[in-house]
Coordinates of C-alpha atoms and ligand atoms in Angstrom, one line a residue:
M1 CA 0.0 0.1 0.1
F2 CA 3.2 2.3 0.4
D3 CA 4.5 1.1 -2.8
F4 CA 5.3 4.3 -5.3
S5 CA 7.0 1.8 -8.0
G6 CA 7.1 3.5 -11.4
K7 CA 5.4 6.9 -10.1
R8 CA 6.6 10.3 -10.9
V9 CA 6.2 12.7 -7.8
L10 CA 6.6 16.5 -7.4
V11 CA 8.4 17.8 -4.1
T12 CA 8.7 21.5 -3.3
G13 CA 11.2 22.3 -0.4
A14 CA 12.6 19.1 -0.9
A15 CA 16.4 19.9 0.1
S16 CA 16.2 20.0 3.7
G17 CA 13.9 19.0 6.7
I18 CA 10.7 17.5 6.0
G19 CA 10.7 17.6 1.8
E20 CA 13.9 16.3 2.3
A21 CA 12.8 13.3 4.3
A22 CA 9.8 12.9 2.2
A23 CA 11.9 12.8 -1.0
R24 CA 14.2 10.0 0.6
A25 CA 11.2 8.2 1.6
L26 CA 9.5 8.2 -2.0
A27 CA 12.5 7.1 -3.7
E28 CA 13.1 4.3 -1.3
A29 CA 9.3 3.3 -1.9
G30 CA 10.3 2.9 -5.6
A31 CA 9.3 6.3 -7.1
A32 CA 10.8 6.2 -10.5
H33 CA 11.2 10.1 -11.0
L34 CA 11.2 12.9 -8.7
V35 CA 10.9 16.5 -9.6
L36 CA 12.6 18.2 -6.8
V37 CA 12.0 22.1 -6.4
D38 CA 14.0 24.3 -3.9
L39 CA 15.5 27.8 -3.4
D40 CA 19.0 26.1 -2.1
E41 CA 20.6 25.5 -5.3
S42 CA 23.5 23.3 -3.5
R43 CA 21.7 21.5 -1.3
L44 CA 19.6 20.2 -3.8
A45 CA 22.2 19.2 -6.2
A46 CA 23.9 17.3 -3.4
M47 CA 21.0 15.3 -2.6
D48 CA 22.0 11.6 -3.5
L49 CA 18.9 9.4 -4.2
P50 CA 18.2 5.9 -5.8
C51 CA 16.0 7.2 -8.4
E52 CA 15.7 9.6 -11.3
T53 CA 15.5 13.1 -10.8
S54 CA 14.8 16.6 -12.3
R55 CA 15.8 19.6 -10.0
H56 CA 14.7 23.1 -10.4
A57 CA 16.4 25.4 -8.2
G58 CA 14.4 28.6 -7.8
D59 CA 11.7 30.2 -5.7
V60 CA 8.3 28.6 -5.5
A61 CA 6.6 32.1 -6.1
D62 CA 8.2 32.6 -9.1
E63 CA 5.6 31.9 -12.0
A64 CA 8.6 31.3 -14.8
L65 CA 9.9 28.5 -12.8
W66 CA 6.5 26.7 -12.8
N67 CA 6.1 27.4 -16.7
A68 CA 9.3 25.6 -17.3
I69 CA 8.6 22.7 -14.9
E70 CA 5.2 22.5 -17.2
E71 CA 7.1 22.3 -20.3
E72 CA 10.0 19.8 -19.2
C73 CA 8.4 17.7 -16.4
G74 CA 5.5 15.4 -18.0
A75 CA 2.9 13.9 -16.2
L76 CA 2.8 13.6 -12.3
D77 CA 1.1 11.0 -10.2
A78 CA 1.7 12.7 -6.9
A79 CA 2.8 15.9 -5.6
F80 CA 4.0 17.2 -2.1
L81 CA 3.8 21.0 -2.1
N82 CA 5.9 21.7 1.2
A83 CA 7.7 24.4 0.7
G84 CA 7.4 27.2 3.3
I85 CA 8.9 29.6 5.6
A86 CA 8.1 30.7 9.0
G87 CA 8.8 34.4 8.8
S88 CA 9.7 36.8 11.8
P89 CA 7.3 36.6 14.9
A90 CA 5.6 39.8 15.7
P91 CA 2.2 41.2 17.1
F92 CA 0.1 42.8 14.4
A93 CA 0.8 46.2 15.7
K94 CA 4.4 45.8 14.9
M95 CA 4.3 43.9 11.8
S96 CA 5.7 45.7 8.7
L97 CA 3.8 45.0 5.3
G98 CA 7.0 43.9 3.8
D99 CA 7.2 41.0 6.8
W100 CA 3.5 40.0 6.1
R101 CA 4.1 40.0 2.3
A102 CA 7.2 37.7 2.3
V103 CA 5.5 35.1 4.0
M104 CA 2.5 35.1 2.0
S105 CA 4.7 35.3 -1.3
V106 CA 6.3 31.8 -0.1
N107 CA 3.3 30.2 1.4
L108 CA 0.2 31.1 -0.5
D109 CA 1.7 32.5 -3.7
G110 CA 4.3 29.7 -4.2
L111 CA 1.4 27.5 -3.0
F112 CA -0.9 28.4 -5.3
L113 CA 1.6 28.3 -8.5
S114 CA 2.9 25.0 -7.4
L115 CA -0.6 23.8 -6.9
R116 CA -2.0 25.0 -10.4
T117 CA 0.9 23.1 -12.1
A118 CA 0.2 20.3 -10.2
M119 CA -3.5 20.1 -11.1
R120 CA -2.3 20.9 -14.7
L121 CA 0.0 17.6 -15.0
A122 CA -1.6 15.4 -12.7
N123 CA -2.6 12.3 -14.2
D124 CA -6.4 10.9 -13.2
G125 CA -6.2 9.3 -9.7
A126 CA -3.4 11.6 -8.5
T127 CA -2.8 12.3 -4.9
M128 CA -1.4 15.5 -3.2
V129 CA -0.4 16.8 0.2
V130 CA 0.0 20.0 1.1
T131 CA 2.1 21.2 4.0
A132 CA 0.1 23.4 6.5
S133 CA 0.8 23.8 10.2
V134 CA -1.2 23.6 13.5
A135 CA -0.5 27.3 13.4
G136 CA -3.2 27.3 10.7
V137 CA -5.9 25.5 13.3
K138 CA -5.1 27.1 16.6
A139 CA -4.4 30.8 16.8
E140 CA -1.6 32.1 18.9
P141 CA -0.2 35.6 19.1
T142 CA 2.6 36.9 17.0
T143 CA 2.2 34.0 14.5
G144 CA -0.1 36.6 12.0
P145 CA 1.4 35.8 8.6
Y146 CA 2.4 32.4 9.1
G147 CA -0.8 31.1 10.9
A148 CA -2.9 33.1 8.2
S149 CA -1.0 31.6 5.5
K150 CA -1.3 28.0 6.5
A151 CA -5.1 28.6 7.5
G152 CA -5.2 29.4 3.6
A153 CA -3.2 26.2 2.8
I154 CA -5.7 24.1 4.6
H155 CA -8.5 25.9 2.9
M156 CA -7.0 25.4 -0.4
A157 CA -6.2 21.8 0.1
K158 CA -10.0 21.5 0.5
I159 CA -10.7 23.5 -2.8
A160 CA -8.6 21.2 -4.6
A161 CA -9.9 18.3 -3.3
K162 CA -13.4 19.5 -4.5
E163 CA -12.1 20.5 -7.8
G164 CA -10.4 16.8 -8.3
F165 CA -13.3 14.6 -7.5
A166 CA -14.1 14.2 -11.4
R167 CA -10.6 13.0 -12.0
G168 CA -10.3 10.8 -9.0
I169 CA -7.5 13.0 -7.7
R170 CA -7.1 13.3 -4.1
V171 CA -5.7 16.5 -2.0
N172 CA -5.2 16.3 1.8
A173 CA -3.2 19.0 4.2
I174 CA -1.0 17.9 6.9
A175 CA -0.6 20.3 9.8
P176 CA 2.6 19.4 12.0
G177 CA 3.3 20.9 15.6
G178 CA 7.0 21.5 16.2
V179 CA 9.3 19.5 13.9
D180 CA 12.9 19.1 14.5
T181 CA 14.0 21.0 11.3
A182 CA 16.4 24.1 10.4
I183 CA 13.2 26.1 10.1
W184 CA 13.6 27.3 13.6
D185 CA 17.3 28.5 13.0
G186 CA 17.3 32.1 12.8
V187 CA 14.0 32.6 14.6
P188 CA 14.8 35.1 17.4
F189 CA 13.2 33.5 20.5
F190 CA 14.8 29.9 19.3
D191 CA 18.2 31.3 18.9
D192 CA 18.0 33.0 21.9
L193 CA 17.1 29.5 23.8
V194 CA 20.3 28.3 21.9
A195 CA 22.4 30.9 23.3
K196 CA 20.8 30.2 26.7
H197 CA 22.1 26.5 26.3
Q198 CA 25.6 27.6 25.1
G199 CA 25.2 26.7 21.6
D200 CA 23.2 23.4 22.6
R201 CA 20.8 23.2 19.9
A202 CA 19.3 20.0 20.8
G203 CA 19.0 21.1 24.5
A204 CA 17.3 24.2 23.5
L205 CA 14.7 22.3 21.1
A206 CA 14.2 19.6 23.8
E207 CA 13.3 22.9 26.3
M208 CA 11.3 24.3 23.6
A209 CA 9.2 21.2 23.0
R210 CA 8.4 20.1 26.8
G211 CA 7.2 23.8 26.9
M212 CA 5.0 23.6 24.1
T213 CA 4.1 19.8 23.3
P214 CA 2.1 17.8 25.7
M215 CA 3.6 14.5 24.3
G216 CA 6.8 16.4 25.4
R217 CA 9.0 16.2 22.2
F218 CA 9.0 17.4 18.8
A219 CA 8.4 15.1 15.5
T220 CA 11.2 14.0 13.2
A221 CA 11.2 15.2 9.9
E222 CA 11.3 11.5 8.9
E223 CA 8.0 10.8 11.4
I224 CA 5.9 13.4 9.3
A225 CA 7.5 12.0 5.8
G226 CA 5.8 8.6 6.7
Q227 CA 2.4 10.7 7.6
V228 CA 2.6 12.3 4.2
M229 CA 3.4 8.9 2.4
F230 CA 0.3 7.6 3.9
L231 CA -1.8 10.3 2.7
L232 CA 0.0 10.1 -1.0
S233 CA -0.6 6.5 -0.8
E234 CA -3.5 3.9 -1.5
A235 CA -3.6 3.5 2.2
S236 CA -5.6 6.4 2.1
G237 CA -7.8 6.0 -0.7
T238 CA -11.1 7.5 0.6
I239 CA -9.3 10.4 2.5
T240 CA -9.8 13.9 0.8
G241 CA -10.0 17.2 1.9
S242 CA -8.9 16.4 5.2
T243 CA -5.9 17.9 7.7
L244 CA -4.0 15.3 9.4
V245 CA -3.0 17.1 12.8
T246 CA 0.2 15.7 13.8
D247 CA 1.4 17.9 17.0
G248 CA 1.9 15.6 19.7
G249 CA -1.4 17.1 21.5
Y250 CA -0.4 20.6 21.1
S251 CA -3.8 21.9 19.7
L252 CA -5.9 19.9 22.1
Ligands
LIG301 P1 13.3 23.3 6.1 O1 13.5 25.1 6.3 O2 14.4 22.6 6.8 O3 13.0 23.4 4.7 C1 12.1 24.2 4.2 C2 12.9 24.0 2.7 O4 12.0 24.9 1.7 C3 14.4 24.7 2.4 O5 15.0 23.4 1.9 C4 14.0 25.9 1.9 O6 15.2 26.3 0.9 C5 12.9 25.6 0.7 N1 12.0 26.9 0.7 C6 11.9 28.0 1.4 N2 11.8 28.9 1.0 C7 11.6 28.6 -0.3 C8 11.0 29.2 -1.8 N3 10.6 30.5 -1.7 N4 11.2 28.3 -2.8 C9 11.5 27.1 -3.1 N5 11.9 26.5 -2.0 C10 12.2 27.4 -0.6 O7 11.7 23.6 7.2 P2 10.4 22.4 7.1 O8 10.3 22.2 8.8 O9 10.8 21.2 6.6 O10 9.7 23.2 6.6 C11 8.9 22.2 5.4 C12 7.3 22.9 5.6 O11 6.9 22.5 7.1 C13 7.0 24.2 5.8 O12 6.0 24.6 4.7 C14 7.0 24.8 6.8 O13 6.2 25.9 7.0 C15 6.1 23.7 7.7 N6 6.3 23.3 9.0 C16 7.2 23.1 9.8 C17 7.2 22.8 10.9 C18 8.2 22.6 11.9 O14 8.4 22.6 13.2 N7 9.4 22.6 11.7 C19 5.8 22.8 11.7 C20 4.7 23.0 11.0 C21 4.9 23.2 9.8

């Protein structure tokens, strides 16, 4: 049921964290060809995967990138639309329009363009997963553009699911809580916590996870990738338009 033999799969944000773990899991599950998209050209080029790949370095919010992918890539059996950024946490009263737009550009414009291409290239019966966040489910202060964009991502997955019915296409969202990836690095409160732990990133992450998550730990990228594989596979055959909240109990 988790066999992706012969499948052609698009993964965005593929060079790090959840996207990288999903690309590896898909390749190990037999995917024939991965279309990998990421801003980080060197990490993308360095990925060693046991399947055919086409690699596209660029910004998911750049329409020209998606025009090129549509011309070059051929049909898709699945898509994991995962690229996203956290932005700088701030209350609305202190947020600049530039900071708001920077997050919206990647998390909504980029998702729109990647979803449009995925729908255009999708074979009948294709499966798609959009990476949202528990921040799009549970409102928290200072998460304005991130939370709003991820709530938007959840709704986009529902709309796409309805648009996909006629062709047997399923679209779901995954909404992780904290996941141990590079997305936290550079977020001011996390950098402060790492400094408090004298550079011990794992210690800082563990403290943050204990504070945020009833389960007491963050997810690994590999755990989230496994859940994405479920949503992309035949095992989830009747699930569409759903949001899988995977947050260690944070939103309860
Ligand atoms: P990450 O930083 O490890 O990986 C994100 C990848 O996306 C990077 O390789 C980055 O280069 C790429 N990327 C960023 N902006 C891009 C752009 N404009 N165009 C193309 N590629 C771009 O982070 P991650 O945690 O693996 O994040 C993946 C997704 O998971 C994001 O959508 C994020 O919002 C979501 N998410 C993460 C967490 C968490 O705690 N890590 C929780 C909930 C949701």
